[in-house]
Amino acid sequence: MLTSVFYPEKEDWQKLVSRPHLDYGYLDALMKEIFTEVEAKGDEALCTYSQRFDGNVPAQFKVSDDEMLKSGDGLSASLKSAIDTAIGTITRFHTLKMVEDEVIETMPGVRCQRRRVPINRVGLYIPGGSAPLFSTVLMLAIPAKLAGCKEIILCSPPSADGVLPEVIRYAAKICGITQVFQIGGAQAIAAMAIGTASIPAVDKIYGPGNQFVTAAKVMASNYFCSIDMIAGPSELLVIADETAVPAFVASDLLSQAEHGSDSQVLLLTDSITMADSVKKEVIKQLMELPRAEIASKALTNSRIIILKDIETALEFSNNYSPEHLILAVENAKGWALKVMNAGSVFIGNYSPESAGDYASGTNHTLPTGGFARSSSGITTESFMKTITFQELTAEGLLSLAPTIEEMAKTEQLDGHKNAVALRVKYLNKILTKGS
Amino acid sequence: MLTSVFYPEKEDWQKLVSRPHLDYGYLDALMKEIFTEVEAKGDEALCTYSQRFDGNVPAQFKVSDDEMLKSGDGLSASLKSAIDTAIGTITRFHTLKMVEDEVIETMPGVRCQRRRVPINRVGLYIPGGSAPLFSTVLMLAIPAKLAGCKEIILCSPPSADGVLPEVIRYAAKICGITQVFQIGGAQAIAAMAIGTASIPAVDKIYGPGNQFVTAAKVMASNYFCSIDMIAGPSELLVIADETAVPAFVASDLLSQAEHGSDSQVLLLTDSITMADSVKKEVIKQLMELPRAEIASKALTNSRIIILKDIETALEFSNNYSPEHLILAVENAKGWALKVMNAGSVFIGNYSPESAGDYASGTNHTLPTGGFARSSSGITTESFMKTITFQELTAEGLLSLAPTIEEMAKTEQLDGHKNAVALRVKYLNKILTKGS
């Protein structure tokens, strides 16, 4: 558990923390079946699969207006107040500054423009499981609303009692979700990608899930439905020097480890004393955790790595590209400027990962598996797209014409050339007449 | 060829212009083989597949510095000047306004920030085929460079003579691409996703390609390498009223149709006269095109649709979400404001699609297949990602603590709660001591 590695050579870094390839190929046949059936039979297929995979079919998939209205009555005032606070911080962080549509004249008479437009119809998926992950409702619905999406639907599997946990319904309600459906799994994703009588088709699907949900999200692309990201197991990397507090670091490592037995947590430090103290603290704190079994399993995938200095630790971290990065070091803010690859960064001893998971305001839907090298967590822009526009005046076209014609000719696309040549001929005729 | 449809009912719209699902499943086994072999055998596997699929293996994959240096010597002054002009407009449109890293205090003592960071290593793919598509080199390399990517590599298959067309090498050189490799197909994508002795691994792969290339790009995700988009056949929708010039509209439809036999072009109009005139012009112009055979095939997938007014045509277009949209109507600029789903929009009679394909300045790598509902064409931001940061002061943590603890408790994540509770206890001890 939580093996220590001392001063590894740079060429061994990757091996030390390698992640397994994703491979949903073994689910392809099943996914194809589900999507084909949902396309052919609609709601009937959803009932079949809900029965088969979840063992129950709700009386209706859509949560009724009445049920939505009552949602929250059974929740404590303190929980509602916590949700309010989190909505406040998340909203403040995700509010976009109004960006004016600026026209750029790329040449005289050639006016180009970009316009940001909300995605019309979006679908949010919230996994079920032991506890209701209502925080993810906030993390997806708030930016969707801020972006201006018109239709925001949510699918989540009902509990064993056949209904959706009240806190999920309540969070959906106060975040302004249009319709809530109690259905989970690959069939929920297929429904949102294709559309059925009960569940409308959407343009993009967001949210975490198990391997079935993830495989279904990948399949959704074949139906021209976009997805937010392909999510793997959750990760945390902590960089700590001797100024860190071992108990804090241990609690952060464990908070990530309790997510799932496939989570990976890493501690990088330049201090052997710190490495030892954190290890002792982890063992001590682990025993008190209800989810100790899950966390212990995750710790077997995890490492304490001792490196010669914090500079080297930063380099290691940028190579690894963790989903979450905690900087528990002196001058943490200065080191933060050197972070090139990470989903979200927590600066200093009083910024635990759980602050970002719930309420600092940043989004907790983040790239895993090294995808942080190339992609971002969810932002309000994730719920928008940009459309480009161009308007050429007669003069603009005449001055660009030789360029376009020359390039089209070289690419052997005469039709492209012709579309310009015709217009030039026409304009020259007018201009000659005019003179 | 180019069937006309009169005043279809709204519920029939989708059927009328339906796109086939994407399905690369039949290539899965081959893709898995190629990726596994490239991972195990590196360059040796690249040679095997280049021999098998392309019938030739270049002496070395990397284009030598000497060859790069000489690239352009054999090109005409007019072509070089056209490329210069296009680089100018594309650069002007893709230059980002400097956005300051703004710190948002989401609560007193809770400071959050977003930072845009270039993707470090990117790989561009340029397909081979009958003509060298050097314009796509500009469309990908210019925003990559503007974004600040450090390593920009390019893969493109050599011509039958075993070398990469000079204009591709020249475009790569003047756009500042780091290394150019003469290799194509799925093996080139696998090489960039995994890395070999010759070809470095990248974080994200961009660019169009045939079904093998596209299937390989989908597979790259399993190796945590991102891709720009899943591209289907190219599309153009023209909305024309009686103010349009039939010869222009016909030339635009044909310029799109000549791209490939699976291209789809649509004309929406409220004028039966216009529909007839355009049809006649298409037949006339088609006969003069070198790629008439390809274009004719594309026209069989295509439609002229007569609708009652331009408002309805806009609604049809927003439902369809074309890659390219031409507005050849009165007050085209006003109608442009109603475009909600499209890749790129061409306003008025003097804005042919080929202007955007080459030189107006907008990007020509655009979402197809209806993906324009949810995604954008290539922008400079496509070569960047955002990292979020948060720094809580002791006070910030103390004021957020009840919120985080309440939410973590409800989600049954005690480790998350503990990471905060420990810090609160510690701080209270200090504060008590201090008083």
mmCIF file of C-alpha atoms in Angstrom, chain A residues 47-303:
data_model
loop_
_atom_site.group_PDB
_atom_site.id
_atom_site.type_symbol
_atom_site.label_atom_id
_atom_site.label_comp_id
_atom_site.label_asym_id
_atom_site.label_seq_id
_atom_site.Cartn_x
_atom_site.Cartn_y
_atom_site.Cartn_z
ATOM 1 C CA CYS A 47 -38.182 -0.258 -20.595
ATOM 2 C CA THR A 48 -36.582 -3.515 -21.713
ATOM 3 C CA TYR A 49 -33.058 -2.344 -20.885
ATOM 4 C CA SER A 50 -34.015 -0.665 -17.618
ATOM 5 C CA GLN A 51 -35.580 -3.955 -16.530
ATOM 6 C CA ARG A 52 -32.586 -5.962 -17.724
ATOM 7 C CA PHE A 53 -29.799 -3.786 -16.291
ATOM 8 C CA ASP A 54 -31.399 -2.046 -13.318
ATOM 9 C CA GLY A 55 -34.062 -4.553 -12.362
ATOM 10 C CA ASN A 56 -36.818 -1.980 -12.323
ATOM 11 C CA VAL A 57 -38.799 0.248 -14.656
ATOM 12 C CA PRO A 58 -40.322 3.436 -13.267
ATOM 13 C CA ALA A 59 -44.047 3.997 -13.938
ATOM 14 C CA GLN A 60 -42.945 6.846 -16.192
ATOM 15 C CA PHE A 61 -39.491 8.080 -17.081
ATOM 16 C CA LYS A 62 -40.295 11.749 -16.695
ATOM 17 C CA VAL A 63 -40.439 13.066 -13.149
ATOM 18 C CA SER A 64 -43.845 14.769 -12.957
ATOM 19 C CA ASP A 65 -44.235 18.511 -12.465
ATOM 20 C CA ASP A 66 -45.903 17.806 -9.148
ATOM 21 C CA GLU A 67 -42.991 15.715 -7.895
ATOM 22 C CA MET A 68 -40.571 18.403 -9.027
ATOM 23 C CA LEU A 69 -42.579 21.076 -7.247
ATOM 24 C CA LYS A 70 -42.451 19.181 -3.950
ATOM 25 C CA SER A 71 -38.751 18.363 -4.244
ATOM 26 C CA GLY A 72 -36.836 19.908 -1.384
ATOM 27 C CA ASP A 73 -39.605 19.694 1.213
ATOM 28 C CA GLY A 74 -37.825 16.771 2.849
ATOM 29 C CA LEU A 75 -34.347 18.316 2.843
ATOM 30 C CA SER A 76 -32.734 19.986 5.850
ATOM 31 C CA ALA A 77 -32.305 23.753 5.980
ATOM 32 C CA SER A 78 -28.544 23.310 6.355
ATOM 33 C CA LEU A 79 -28.296 21.247 3.178
ATOM 34 C CA LYS A 80 -30.367 23.777 1.254
ATOM 35 C CA SER A 81 -28.235 26.580 2.547
ATOM 36 C CA ALA A 82 -25.046 24.734 1.551
ATOM 37 C CA ILE A 83 -26.445 24.232 -1.950
ATOM 38 C CA ASP A 84 -27.290 27.942 -2.116
ATOM 39 C CA THR A 85 -23.758 28.910 -1.174
ATOM 40 C CA ALA A 86 -22.278 26.553 -3.760
ATOM 41 C CA ILE A 87 -24.616 27.872 -6.454
ATOM 42 C CA GLY A 88 -23.384 31.367 -5.607
ATOM 43 C CA THR A 89 -19.681 30.611 -5.956
ATOM 44 C CA ILE A 90 -20.100 28.396 -9.023
ATOM 45 C CA THR A 91 -22.237 31.039 -10.713
ATOM 46 C CA ARG A 92 -19.730 33.779 -9.964
ATOM 47 C CA PHE A 93 -16.869 31.775 -11.432
ATOM 48 C CA HIS A 94 -18.758 30.586 -14.519
ATOM 49 C CA THR A 95 -20.330 33.901 -15.516
ATOM 50 C CA LEU A 96 -18.862 34.940 -18.865
ATOM 51 C CA LYS A 97 -17.768 38.430 -19.498
ATOM 52 C CA MET A 98 -19.878 39.677 -22.384
ATOM 53 C CA VAL A 99 -17.729 39.428 -25.458
ATOM 54 C CA GLU A 100 -18.839 41.731 -28.242
ATOM 55 C CA ASP A 101 -19.100 40.258 -31.719
ATOM 56 C CA GLU A 102 -16.199 41.995 -33.302
ATOM 57 C CA VAL A 103 -15.931 42.369 -37.054
ATOM 58 C CA ILE A 104 -12.396 41.865 -38.334
ATOM 59 C CA GLU A 105 -11.595 43.313 -41.731
ATOM 60 C CA THR A 106 -9.007 40.818 -42.933
ATOM 61 C CA MET A 107 -8.601 42.813 -46.168
ATOM 62 C CA PRO A 108 -10.420 45.901 -47.429
ATOM 63 C CA GLY A 109 -13.952 44.703 -48.245
ATOM 64 C CA VAL A 110 -13.522 41.307 -46.529
ATOM 65 C CA ARG A 111 -15.340 41.407 -43.210
ATOM 66 C CA CYS A 112 -15.190 38.346 -40.970
ATOM 67 C CA GLN A 113 -16.800 37.717 -37.632
ATOM 68 C CA ARG A 114 -17.160 35.079 -34.957
ATOM 69 C CA ARG A 115 -20.373 34.699 -32.994
ATOM 70 C CA ARG A 116 -20.726 32.576 -29.859
ATOM 71 C CA VAL A 117 -24.093 30.818 -29.773
ATOM 72 C CA PRO A 118 -25.515 28.555 -27.053
ATOM 73 C CA ILE A 119 -26.043 24.901 -27.889
ATOM 74 C CA ASN A 120 -29.806 24.602 -28.129
ATOM 75 C CA ARG A 121 -30.513 21.224 -26.483
ATOM 76 C CA VAL A 122 -28.217 19.625 -23.907
ATOM 77 C CA GLY A 123 -28.500 16.457 -21.849
ATOM 78 C CA LEU A 124 -26.875 15.962 -18.447
ATOM 79 C CA TYR A 125 -26.185 12.514 -17.043
ATOM 80 C CA ILE A 126 -25.829 11.991 -13.294
ATOM 81 C CA PRO A 127 -24.761 8.502 -12.200
ATOM 82 C CA GLY A 128 -26.559 6.616 -9.444
ATOM 83 C CA GLY A 129 -24.835 4.444 -6.945
ATOM 84 C CA SER A 130 -24.398 4.468 -3.209
ATOM 85 C CA ALA A 131 -24.903 8.211 -2.766
ATOM 86 C CA PRO A 132 -26.677 10.897 -4.814
ATOM 87 C CA LEU A 133 -24.037 13.014 -6.596
ATOM 88 C CA PHE A 134 -26.064 16.207 -6.605
ATOM 89 C CA SER A 135 -22.932 18.386 -6.719
ATOM 90 C CA THR A 136 -22.469 17.299 -10.329
ATOM 91 C CA VAL A 137 -25.964 18.599 -11.097
ATOM 92 C CA LEU A 138 -24.753 22.054 -10.030
ATOM 93 C CA MET A 139 -21.481 21.727 -11.963
ATOM 94 C CA LEU A 140 -23.274 20.949 -15.226
ATOM 95 C CA ALA A 141 -26.579 22.806 -14.961
ATOM 96 C CA ILE A 142 -25.180 26.166 -13.832
ATOM 97 C CA PRO A 143 -22.884 26.691 -16.843
ATOM 98 C CA ALA A 144 -25.590 25.306 -19.176
ATOM 99 C CA LYS A 145 -28.005 27.919 -17.886
ATOM 100 C CA LEU A 146 -25.402 30.699 -17.998
ATOM 101 C CA ALA A 147 -24.560 29.765 -21.601
ATOM 102 C CA GLY A 148 -28.211 30.219 -22.520
ATOM 103 C CA CYS A 149 -29.087 26.652 -23.576
ATOM 104 C CA LYS A 150 -32.832 26.487 -24.206
ATOM 105 C CA GLU A 151 -33.501 22.859 -23.376
ATOM 106 C CA ILE A 152 -31.551 21.330 -20.489
ATOM 107 C CA ILE A 153 -32.645 17.796 -19.662
ATOM 108 C CA LEU A 154 -31.257 15.465 -17.016
ATOM 109 C CA CYS A 155 -31.188 11.667 -16.803
ATOM 110 C CA SER A 156 -30.255 9.783 -13.658
ATOM 111 C CA PRO A 157 -31.091 6.265 -12.502
ATOM 112 C CA PRO A 158 -33.742 5.866 -9.793
ATOM 113 C CA SER A 159 -32.741 4.406 -6.416
ATOM 114 C CA ALA A 160 -33.758 0.883 -5.391
ATOM 115 C CA ASP A 161 -37.129 2.324 -4.274
ATOM 116 C CA GLY A 162 -37.807 3.317 -7.890
ATOM 117 C CA VAL A 163 -37.557 7.076 -7.474
ATOM 118 C CA LEU A 164 -34.851 9.633 -8.016
ATOM 119 C CA PRO A 165 -33.189 10.859 -4.784
ATOM 120 C CA GLU A 166 -34.867 14.060 -3.607
ATOM 121 C CA VAL A 167 -31.641 16.065 -3.475
ATOM 122 C CA ILE A 168 -31.009 15.363 -7.183
ATOM 123 C CA ARG A 169 -34.519 16.538 -8.036
ATOM 124 C CA TYR A 170 -34.151 19.602 -5.828
ATOM 125 C CA ALA A 171 -30.779 20.565 -7.343
ATOM 126 C CA ALA A 172 -32.239 20.102 -10.832
ATOM 127 C CA LYS A 173 -35.187 22.292 -9.942
ATOM 128 C CA ILE A 174 -33.299 25.229 -8.515
ATOM 129 C CA CYS A 175 -30.761 25.125 -11.336
ATOM 130 C CA GLY A 176 -33.557 25.508 -13.887
ATOM 131 C CA ILE A 177 -33.400 22.151 -15.626
ATOM 132 C CA THR A 178 -36.219 21.776 -18.138
ATOM 133 C CA GLN A 179 -37.137 18.105 -17.720
ATOM 134 C CA VAL A 180 -35.827 15.375 -15.420
ATOM 135 C CA PHE A 181 -35.945 11.672 -16.341
ATOM 136 C CA GLN A 182 -35.430 8.755 -14.003
ATOM 137 C CA ILE A 183 -33.450 6.451 -16.196
ATOM 138 C CA GLY A 184 -29.808 5.480 -16.175
ATOM 139 C CA GLY A 185 -27.175 3.480 -18.012
ATOM 140 C CA ALA A 186 -26.341 3.166 -21.675
ATOM 141 C CA GLN A 187 -30.043 3.250 -22.548
ATOM 142 C CA ALA A 188 -30.364 6.767 -21.092
ATOM 143 C CA ILE A 189 -27.455 7.939 -23.247
ATOM 144 C CA ALA A 190 -28.939 6.282 -26.353
ATOM 145 C CA ALA A 191 -32.283 7.951 -25.619
ATOM 146 C CA MET A 192 -30.688 11.404 -25.413
ATOM 147 C CA ALA A 193 -28.615 10.824 -28.574
ATOM 148 C CA ILE A 194 -31.546 9.558 -30.659
ATOM 149 C CA GLY A 195 -34.727 10.784 -28.962
ATOM 150 C CA THR A 196 -37.823 8.748 -28.044
ATOM 151 C CA ALA A 197 -41.460 9.634 -27.378
ATOM 152 C CA SER A 198 -40.606 10.375 -23.710
ATOM 153 C CA ILE A 199 -37.070 11.671 -23.930
ATOM 154 C CA PRO A 200 -36.083 14.365 -26.424
ATOM 155 C CA ALA A 201 -32.908 14.117 -28.493
ATOM 156 C CA VAL A 202 -30.147 16.529 -27.497
ATOM 157 C CA ASP A 203 -27.165 18.026 -29.325
ATOM 158 C CA LYS A 204 -24.550 17.244 -26.662
ATOM 159 C CA ILE A 205 -24.349 14.949 -23.639
ATOM 160 C CA TYR A 206 -22.402 15.762 -20.463
ATOM 161 C CA GLY A 207 -21.576 14.008 -17.250
ATOM 162 C CA PRO A 208 -19.696 11.118 -15.670
ATOM 163 C CA GLY A 209 -20.629 7.445 -15.577
ATOM 164 C CA ASN A 210 -19.401 3.873 -15.444
ATOM 165 C CA GLN A 211 -17.944 1.987 -18.405
ATOM 166 C CA PHE A 212 -21.380 1.336 -19.923
ATOM 167 C CA VAL A 213 -22.273 5.007 -19.850
ATOM 168 C CA THR A 214 -18.867 5.968 -21.224
ATOM 169 C CA ALA A 215 -19.061 3.418 -24.043
ATOM 170 C CA ALA A 216 -22.552 4.697 -24.885
ATOM 171 C CA LYS A 217 -21.265 8.286 -24.962
ATOM 172 C CA VAL A 218 -18.577 7.233 -27.435
ATOM 173 C CA MET A 219 -21.284 5.543 -29.568
ATOM 174 C CA ALA A 220 -23.414 8.729 -29.440
ATOM 175 C CA SER A 221 -20.905 10.418 -31.784
ATOM 176 C CA ASN A 222 -21.986 8.046 -34.541
ATOM 177 C CA TYR A 223 -25.402 9.701 -34.253
ATOM 178 C CA PHE A 224 -23.837 13.173 -34.559
ATOM 179 C CA CYS A 225 -24.423 13.871 -30.891
ATOM 180 C CA SER A 226 -21.392 15.445 -29.179
ATOM 181 C CA ILE A 227 -20.067 14.537 -25.757
ATOM 182 C CA ASP A 228 -18.203 16.548 -23.149
ATOM 183 C CA MET A 229 -15.260 14.192 -22.660
ATOM 184 C CA ILE A 230 -14.200 10.579 -22.246
ATOM 185 C CA ALA A 231 -13.615 10.242 -18.521
ATOM 186 C CA GLY A 232 -11.344 7.690 -16.914
ATOM 187 C CA PRO A 233 -10.625 7.069 -13.209
ATOM 188 C CA SER A 234 -10.153 10.124 -10.997
ATOM 189 C CA GLU A 235 -6.648 11.340 -10.038
ATOM 190 C CA LEU A 236 -4.862 13.583 -7.597
ATOM 191 C CA LEU A 237 -1.233 14.606 -7.491
ATOM 192 C CA VAL A 238 0.080 16.471 -4.434
ATOM 193 C CA ILE A 239 3.402 18.282 -4.448
ATOM 194 C CA ALA A 240 4.532 18.870 -0.862
ATOM 195 C CA ASP A 241 7.711 20.265 0.648
ATOM 196 C CA GLU A 242 8.610 20.392 4.323
ATOM 197 C CA THR A 243 6.237 23.321 4.889
ATOM 198 C CA ALA A 244 3.216 21.093 4.194
ATOM 199 C CA VAL A 245 1.099 19.686 7.014
ATOM 200 C CA PRO A 246 1.268 15.866 6.833
ATOM 201 C CA ALA A 247 -2.263 15.405 8.200
ATOM 202 C CA PHE A 248 -3.673 17.732 5.531
ATOM 203 C CA VAL A 249 -1.796 16.000 2.724
ATOM 204 C CA ALA A 250 -2.914 12.567 3.965
ATOM 205 C CA SER A 251 -6.533 13.714 4.122
ATOM 206 C CA ASP A 252 -6.333 15.013 0.559
ATOM 207 C CA LEU A 253 -4.840 11.778 -0.748
ATOM 208 C CA LEU A 254 -7.569 9.818 1.017
ATOM 209 C CA SER A 255 -10.373 12.063 -0.177
ATOM 210 C CA GLN A 256 -9.349 11.238 -3.711
ATOM 211 C CA ALA A 257 -8.718 7.547 -2.978
ATOM 212 C CA GLU A 258 -12.229 7.084 -1.591
ATOM 213 C CA HIS A 259 -13.747 7.980 -4.990
ATOM 214 C CA GLY A 260 -13.147 4.536 -6.411
ATOM 215 C CA SER A 261 -10.797 1.594 -6.191
ATOM 216 C CA ASP A 262 -9.336 2.598 -9.585
ATOM 217 C CA SER A 263 -8.468 6.139 -8.453
ATOM 218 C CA GLN A 264 -4.805 7.064 -8.531
ATOM 219 C CA VAL A 265 -3.175 9.364 -5.979
ATOM 220 C CA LEU A 266 0.426 10.506 -6.070
ATOM 221 C CA LEU A 267 2.554 12.411 -3.613
ATOM 222 C CA LEU A 268 5.690 14.082 -4.920
ATOM 223 C CA THR A 269 8.019 15.523 -2.337
ATOM 224 C CA ASP A 270 11.617 16.577 -1.902
ATOM 225 C CA SER A 271 11.529 15.648 1.783
ATOM 226 C CA ILE A 272 11.966 12.077 3.028
ATOM 227 C CA THR A 273 10.655 13.151 6.430
ATOM 228 C CA MET A 274 7.482 14.491 4.824
ATOM 229 C CA ALA A 275 7.076 11.261 2.843
ATOM 230 C CA ASP A 276 7.290 9.232 6.065
ATOM 231 C CA SER A 277 4.965 11.471 8.051
ATOM 232 C CA VAL A 278 2.318 11.481 5.334
ATOM 233 C CA LYS A 279 2.468 7.698 5.068
ATOM 234 C CA LYS A 280 1.901 7.348 8.819
ATOM 235 C CA GLU A 281 -0.986 9.820 8.692
ATOM 236 C CA VAL A 282 -2.582 8.011 5.772
ATOM 237 C CA ILE A 283 -2.585 4.741 7.703
ATOM 238 C CA LYS A 284 -4.018 6.440 10.781
ATOM 239 C CA GLN A 285 -6.779 8.341 8.951
ATOM 240 C CA LEU A 286 -7.670 5.467 6.650
ATOM 241 C CA MET A 287 -8.896 3.329 9.534
ATOM 242 C CA GLU A 288 -11.544 5.890 10.427
ATOM 243 C CA LEU A 289 -13.033 6.160 6.940
ATOM 244 C CA PRO A 290 -16.349 4.452 6.104
ATOM 245 C CA ARG A 291 -15.056 3.889 2.572
ATOM 246 C CA ALA A 292 -11.713 2.503 3.821
ATOM 247 C CA GLU A 293 -11.952 -0.603 1.656
ATOM 248 C CA ILE A 294 -12.284 1.367 -1.575
ATOM 249 C CA ALA A 295 -9.580 3.802 -0.499
ATOM 250 C CA SER A 296 -7.104 1.026 0.387
ATOM 251 C CA LYS A 297 -7.528 -0.545 -3.011
ATOM 252 C CA ALA A 298 -6.906 2.817 -4.674
ATOM 253 C CA LEU A 299 -3.749 3.240 -2.593
ATOM 254 C CA THR A 300 -2.250 0.127 -4.153
ATOM 255 C CA ASN A 301 -2.272 1.995 -7.537
ATOM 256 C CA SER A 302 -0.713 4.967 -5.828
ATOM 257 C CA ARG A 303 2.811 6.167 -5.128
#
